[in-house]
mmCIF file of C-alpha atoms in Angstrom:
data_model
loop_
_atom_site.group_PDB
_atom_site.id
_atom_site.type_symbol
_atom_site.label_atom_id
_atom_site.label_comp_id
_atom_site.label_asym_id
_atom_site.label_seq_id
_atom_site.Cartn_x
_atom_site.Cartn_y
_atom_site.Cartn_z
ATOM 1 C CA MET E 51 -53.474 15.230 -4.798
ATOM 2 C CA THR E 52 -54.592 12.428 -1.436
ATOM 3 C CA SER E 53 -54.148 14.297 2.002
ATOM 4 C CA SER E 54 -51.186 11.816 2.223
ATOM 5 C CA ASN E 55 -48.935 13.155 -0.812
ATOM 6 C CA THR E 56 -49.070 16.577 0.629
ATOM 7 C CA ASN E 57 -48.494 15.491 4.056
ATOM 8 C CA GLN E 58 -44.800 14.193 2.895
ATOM 9 C CA GLN E 59 -44.943 16.539 0.188
ATOM 10 C CA ASP E 60 -45.290 18.873 2.640
ATOM 11 C CA LEU E 61 -41.906 17.584 5.089
ATOM 12 C CA ILE E 62 -39.898 17.278 2.308
ATOM 13 C CA ASP E 63 -40.473 20.908 2.258
ATOM 14 C CA GLN E 64 -40.192 21.302 5.794
ATOM 15 C CA LEU E 65 -36.509 19.294 5.501
ATOM 16 C CA ALA E 66 -35.715 21.344 2.662
ATOM 17 C CA LYS E 67 -35.562 24.769 4.955
ATOM 18 C CA HIS E 68 -33.137 22.979 7.023
ATOM 19 C CA LEU E 69 -30.950 22.023 3.748
ATOM 20 C CA ILE E 70 -32.166 18.849 3.629
ATOM 21 C CA GLU E 71 -32.724 17.329 0.229
ATOM 22 C CA VAL E 72 -35.508 14.770 -0.919
ATOM 23 C CA VAL E 73 -34.767 13.745 -3.861
ATOM 24 C CA PRO E 74 -36.427 10.971 -6.495
ATOM 25 C CA ASP E 75 -33.547 7.725 -5.769
ATOM 26 C CA GLU E 76 -33.189 6.402 -9.326
ATOM 27 C CA GLU E 77 -31.259 3.589 -8.940
ATOM 28 C CA PHE E 78 -33.556 1.978 -6.915
ATOM 29 C CA GLY E 79 -37.125 3.239 -7.128
ATOM 30 C CA GLY E 80 -38.064 5.262 -3.634
ATOM 31 C CA MET E 81 -36.161 7.898 -2.266
ATOM 32 C CA GLU E 82 -33.407 8.986 -1.690
ATOM 33 C CA VAL E 83 -32.213 12.045 1.864
ATOM 34 C CA ARG E 84 -28.985 12.997 1.922
ATOM 35 C CA GLY E 85 -27.949 16.055 3.468
ATOM 36 C CA GLY E 86 -24.920 16.248 6.180
ATOM 37 C CA PHE E 87 -23.443 19.297 8.515
ATOM 38 C CA GLU E 88 -24.251 19.664 12.192
ATOM 39 C CA GLY E 89 -28.355 19.830 13.153
ATOM 40 C CA VAL E 90 -29.326 16.121 10.968
ATOM 41 C CA ASN E 91 -29.967 14.177 14.113
ATOM 42 C CA ALA E 92 -32.582 16.353 15.682
ATOM 43 C CA LEU E 93 -34.673 16.906 12.014
ATOM 44 C CA CYS E 94 -34.122 12.330 11.808
ATOM 45 C CA PRO E 95 -37.839 11.564 13.661
ATOM 46 C CA LEU E 96 -39.284 14.270 11.002
ATOM 47 C CA ILE E 97 -36.795 12.178 7.907
ATOM 48 C CA GLY E 98 -37.931 8.870 10.210
ATOM 49 C CA GLN E 99 -41.649 9.695 8.823
ATOM 50 C CA LEU E 100 -40.802 9.823 4.978
ATOM 51 C CA ASN E 101 -42.777 7.362 2.644
ATOM 52 C CA ARG E 102 -40.494 4.230 0.661
ATOM 53 C CA VAL E 103 -36.672 5.630 1.095
ATOM 54 C CA THR E 104 -34.425 2.998 -0.359
ATOM 55 C CA SER E 105 -31.427 5.894 0.660
ATOM 56 C CA LEU E 106 -29.816 7.671 2.848
ATOM 57 C CA ASP E 107 -25.956 9.694 2.834
ATOM 58 C CA PHE E 108 -25.561 11.327 5.553
ATOM 59 C CA VAL E 109 -21.796 13.431 5.115
ATOM 60 C CA LYS E 110 -20.484 15.065 8.445
ATOM 61 C CA ALA E 111 -23.651 14.680 10.110
ATOM 62 C CA ASP E 112 -23.983 14.579 13.521
ATOM 63 C CA ILE E 113 -26.510 11.692 14.033
ATOM 64 C CA ASP E 114 -26.309 9.733 17.519
ATOM 65 C CA ASP E 115 -27.912 6.083 19.134
ATOM 66 C CA THR E 116 -31.216 8.551 19.123
ATOM 67 C CA GLY E 117 -31.049 10.009 15.680
ATOM 68 C CA PHE E 118 -30.686 6.659 14.643
ATOM 69 C CA ALA E 119 -33.021 4.830 15.729
ATOM 70 C CA HIS E 120 -35.884 7.053 13.618
ATOM 71 C CA LEU E 121 -33.850 5.407 11.014
ATOM 72 C CA PHE E 122 -33.922 1.490 10.307
ATOM 73 C CA LYS E 123 -37.566 1.524 10.456
ATOM 74 C CA TYR E 124 -37.124 1.880 6.768
ATOM 75 C CA ARG E 125 -36.901 -1.740 5.849
ATOM 76 C CA GLU E 126 -36.256 -1.122 2.371
ATOM 77 C CA ILE E 127 -33.077 0.985 2.664
ATOM 78 C CA ARG E 128 -30.649 -0.013 -0.421
ATOM 79 C CA SER E 129 -27.836 2.178 0.023
ATOM 80 C CA PHE E 130 -26.189 3.716 3.363
ATOM 81 C CA ARG E 131 -23.494 6.799 3.470
ATOM 82 C CA PHE E 132 -22.511 8.259 6.449
ATOM 83 C CA SER E 133 -19.332 9.527 7.910
ATOM 84 C CA CYS E 134 -18.047 11.536 10.607
ATOM 85 C CA SER E 135 -21.128 10.326 13.470
ATOM 86 C CA ARG E 136 -21.668 10.336 16.838
ATOM 87 C CA ILE E 137 -23.447 6.516 16.951
ATOM 88 C CA THR E 138 -21.800 3.498 19.298
ATOM 89 C CA GLN E 139 -22.238 -0.011 19.019
ATOM 90 C CA LEU E 140 -25.646 0.462 20.909
ATOM 91 C CA GLY E 141 -27.303 2.989 18.228
ATOM 92 C CA LEU E 142 -25.977 0.144 15.403
ATOM 93 C CA SER E 143 -27.161 -3.088 16.784
ATOM 94 C CA GLY E 144 -30.535 -1.737 14.467
ATOM 95 C CA ALA E 145 -28.852 -1.957 11.603
ATOM 96 C CA ARG E 146 -29.403 -5.362 11.271
ATOM 97 C CA ALA E 147 -33.502 -4.927 10.083
ATOM 98 C CA TRP E 148 -31.782 -3.631 6.632
ATOM 99 C CA LEU E 149 -32.769 -7.172 4.736
ATOM 100 C CA HIS E 150 -31.707 -5.670 1.181
ATOM 101 C CA LEU E 151 -29.672 -3.396 1.950
ATOM 102 C CA LYS E 152 -26.879 -3.591 -1.132
ATOM 103 C CA ARG E 153 -24.521 -0.745 -0.767
ATOM 104 C CA LEU E 154 -22.717 0.167 2.431
ATOM 105 C CA GLU E 155 -20.527 3.318 2.595
ATOM 106 C CA ILE E 156 -18.005 4.582 5.777
ATOM 107 C CA ASN E 157 -16.433 7.142 6.743
ATOM 108 C CA MET E 158 -14.523 8.264 9.671
ATOM 109 C CA LEU E 159 -16.324 6.950 12.388
ATOM 110 C CA PRO E 160 -15.158 7.294 15.906
ATOM 111 C CA GLU E 161 -15.136 3.739 16.932
ATOM 112 C CA SER E 162 -13.834 0.766 15.829
ATOM 113 C CA GLY E 163 -16.047 -3.127 15.999
ATOM 114 C CA PHE E 164 -18.802 -1.721 14.152
ATOM 115 C CA LEU E 165 -18.520 -4.126 11.317
ATOM 116 C CA LYS E 166 -20.403 -6.805 12.729
ATOM 117 C CA HIS E 167 -23.728 -4.813 12.640
ATOM 118 C CA PHE E 168 -23.311 -4.854 9.107
ATOM 119 C CA ALA E 169 -21.726 -7.995 7.898
ATOM 120 C CA ALA E 170 -24.508 -10.777 7.880
ATOM 121 C CA LEU E 171 -26.853 -8.868 5.588
ATOM 122 C CA PRO E 172 -27.229 -11.372 3.120
ATOM 123 C CA GLY E 173 -28.185 -8.496 0.062
ATOM 124 C CA LEU E 174 -24.422 -7.091 1.116
ATOM 125 C CA GLU E 175 -22.881 -6.266 -2.452
ATOM 126 C CA GLU E 176 -20.786 -3.373 -2.485
ATOM 127 C CA LEU E 177 -18.943 -2.166 0.759
ATOM 128 C CA ALA E 178 -16.885 0.607 1.113
ATOM 129 C CA ILE E 179 -15.304 1.234 4.835
ATOM 130 C CA GLY E 180 -12.519 4.569 5.216
ATOM 131 C CA SER E 181 -10.378 6.445 7.354
ATOM 132 C CA CYS E 182 -11.562 3.825 10.389
ATOM 133 C CA ASP E 183 -10.096 1.697 12.324
ATOM 134 C CA LEU E 184 -11.153 -1.123 11.953
ATOM 135 C CA ASP E 185 -10.240 -3.594 14.622
ATOM 136 C CA GLU E 186 -9.604 -8.059 14.694
ATOM 137 C CA THR E 187 -13.464 -8.270 15.806
ATOM 138 C CA ASP E 188 -13.893 -5.313 12.897
ATOM 139 C CA LEU E 189 -11.402 -7.546 10.511
ATOM 140 C CA ALA E 190 -13.236 -11.238 11.196
ATOM 141 C CA SER E 191 -16.549 -10.012 10.478
ATOM 142 C CA LEU E 192 -15.301 -9.798 6.989
ATOM 143 C CA ALA E 193 -15.390 -12.527 6.695
ATOM 144 C CA HIS E 194 -19.424 -13.296 6.293
ATOM 145 C CA CYS E 195 -19.491 -10.501 4.302
ATOM 146 C CA GLU E 196 -19.065 -13.354 1.013
ATOM 147 C CA ASN E 197 -21.664 -12.110 -0.904
ATOM 148 C CA VAL E 198 -19.939 -8.420 -2.213
ATOM 149 C CA LYS E 199 -18.621 -7.675 -4.954
ATOM 150 C CA VAL E 200 -17.037 -4.325 -4.875
ATOM 151 C CA LEU E 201 -14.625 -4.144 -1.611
ATOM 152 C CA SER E 202 -12.820 -0.641 -0.541
ATOM 153 C CA LEU E 203 -10.947 -0.479 2.910
ATOM 154 C CA GLN E 204 -8.951 2.594 1.921
ATOM 155 C CA ASN E 205 -6.723 4.632 4.353
ATOM 156 C CA CYS E 206 -7.445 1.252 7.025
ATOM 157 C CA GLU E 207 -3.941 0.931 8.651
ATOM 158 C CA LEU E 208 -4.211 -2.883 6.762
ATOM 159 C CA ASP E 209 -1.493 -4.981 7.200
ATOM 160 C CA ASN E 210 -0.381 -7.692 5.458
ATOM 161 C CA LEU E 211 -1.824 -9.920 7.698
ATOM 162 C CA ASP E 212 -5.710 -7.624 8.060
ATOM 163 C CA LEU E 213 -5.249 -9.663 4.348
ATOM 164 C CA GLU E 214 -6.062 -12.829 5.345
ATOM 165 C CA ASN E 215 -9.290 -12.090 6.870
ATOM 166 C CA LEU E 216 -10.211 -10.786 2.562
ATOM 167 C CA ALA E 217 -9.991 -14.540 0.998
ATOM 168 C CA CYS E 218 -14.069 -15.123 1.549
ATOM 169 C CA PHE E 219 -14.777 -12.410 -0.785
ATOM 170 C CA LYS E 220 -15.188 -15.535 -3.380
ATOM 171 C CA ASN E 221 -17.864 -13.658 -5.982
ATOM 172 C CA LEU E 222 -15.418 -10.095 -5.737
ATOM 173 C CA GLN E 223 -15.208 -8.518 -8.647
ATOM 174 C CA LYS E 224 -12.923 -4.729 -7.093
ATOM 175 C CA LEU E 225 -10.625 -4.211 -4.694
ATOM 176 C CA TYR E 226 -9.448 -0.843 -3.987
ATOM 177 C CA LEU E 227 -6.774 -0.799 -0.585
ATOM 178 C CA ASN E 228 -4.843 1.899 -1.348
ATOM 179 C CA ASN E 229 -3.849 4.479 0.874
ATOM 180 C CA ASN E 230 -2.970 1.155 3.221
ATOM 181 C CA PRO E 231 0.591 -0.061 4.771
ATOM 182 C CA ILE E 232 0.166 -3.168 2.690
ATOM 183 C CA ARG E 233 3.712 -4.516 1.286
ATOM 184 C CA ARG E 234 2.001 -8.558 0.285
ATOM 185 C CA GLY E 235 -0.569 -11.489 0.967
ATOM 186 C CA LEU E 236 -1.574 -10.813 -2.097
ATOM 187 C CA ARG E 237 -2.553 -14.722 -2.326
ATOM 188 C CA PHE E 238 -5.721 -14.787 -1.398
ATOM 189 C CA ALA E 239 -7.009 -13.076 -3.840
ATOM 190 C CA ALA E 240 -5.838 -15.881 -5.985
ATOM 191 C CA ALA E 241 -9.252 -17.682 -5.189
ATOM 192 C CA CYS E 242 -11.620 -14.669 -6.046
ATOM 193 C CA LYS E 243 -12.117 -15.925 -9.903
ATOM 194 C CA HIS E 244 -13.483 -13.087 -10.486
ATOM 195 C CA LEU E 245 -12.021 -10.812 -9.717
ATOM 196 C CA HIS E 246 -10.391 -8.090 -13.013
ATOM 197 C CA PHE E 247 -9.728 -5.192 -11.687
ATOM 198 C CA ALA E 248 -7.688 -4.097 -7.966
ATOM 199 C CA ASN E 249 -6.241 -0.060 -6.934
ATOM 200 C CA LEU E 250 -2.959 -0.533 -4.278
ATOM 201 C CA SER E 251 -2.323 2.716 -5.282
ATOM 202 C CA SER E 252 -0.094 4.795 -2.391
ATOM 203 C CA THR E 253 0.880 1.428 -0.822
ATOM 204 C CA CYS E 254 4.420 -0.143 0.196
ATOM 205 C CA LEU E 255 3.972 -3.279 -1.758
ATOM 206 C CA ASP E 256 7.719 -4.770 -2.203
ATOM 207 C CA ARG E 257 8.526 -7.008 -5.036
ATOM 208 C CA GLU E 258 7.380 -10.834 -3.605
ATOM 209 C CA GLY E 259 3.612 -8.267 -2.935
ATOM 210 C CA PHE E 260 4.023 -7.864 -6.870
ATOM 211 C CA ARG E 261 5.310 -10.944 -8.216
ATOM 212 C CA GLU E 262 1.831 -12.055 -5.896
ATOM 213 C CA LEU E 263 -0.203 -10.786 -8.220
ATOM 214 C CA SER E 264 0.258 -12.790 -10.659
ATOM 215 C CA PHE E 265 -1.625 -15.428 -8.856
ATOM 216 C CA LEU E 266 -4.843 -13.059 -9.880
ATOM 217 C CA GLU E 267 -5.466 -14.862 -13.600
ATOM 218 C CA GLU E 268 -8.799 -12.474 -13.507
ATOM 219 C CA LEU E 269 -7.190 -9.489 -13.424
ATOM 220 C CA ARG E 270 -8.151 -6.619 -15.918
ATOM 221 C CA GLU E 271 -6.814 -3.815 -13.938
ATOM 222 C CA LEU E 272 -4.273 -2.353 -11.983
ATOM 223 C CA CYS E 273 -3.619 0.785 -10.800
ATOM 224 C CA ILE E 274 -0.561 1.416 -8.961
ATOM 225 C CA SER E 275 0.126 4.773 -8.545
ATOM 226 C CA GLN E 276 2.609 5.832 -5.825
ATOM 227 C CA VAL E 277 3.936 2.952 -5.424
ATOM 228 C CA HIS E 278 7.895 2.633 -5.893
ATOM 229 C CA ILE E 279 8.542 -0.556 -8.526
ATOM 230 C CA ASP E 280 11.258 -2.166 -9.058
ATOM 231 C CA ALA E 281 11.785 -3.539 -12.363
ATOM 232 C CA GLU E 282 12.537 -6.863 -11.080
ATOM 233 C CA ALA E 283 9.840 -7.648 -9.539
ATOM 234 C CA PHE E 284 7.949 -8.314 -12.507
#
């Protein structure tokens, strides 16, 4: 074992003592780092010394701007999942260096306006945002996510007008809009020629909203649990 490999194993062992897992990333070929609790932020300088990291998964972590600065050095990141972070707009600006990012999942961020730092990434194919307050800047940023194939905007308080910002997703295949107070506005999806799956559970779709689904010619699977369905809508 080389000195470099020994140093990497020492880092992995040290992080394991703090419940940070470093495991092979079977999907993207590098290493995946995952963990979530108070105290992760202090470990970011160590995490930033790892080699060949392709996936980061931090749930309910206390990472702030200083901690994220150590993570943005990874130019080969393919997947990034985090929630309950203390990061601000300034700290997120470094995400623009992740040109190879393919999958992004964000939950329960403390502030809005964050999507502009990720929206223009050319490789982004899967975007999942949950329980976040999306402002006008975030919704406008969605127009730059034209390469996204899987889009999830669950529990984001979206209304009918907000859906107009989704017409840009020409390559969209799967759409999750569950747990939003939308009633109609699904005509935008007619431009999504490849859309074959949609989850509209726990929404407020009315009769007109259901009729708009007829514009989705390629739709093969539809989830509408916990939605009051009027038989006359079909």
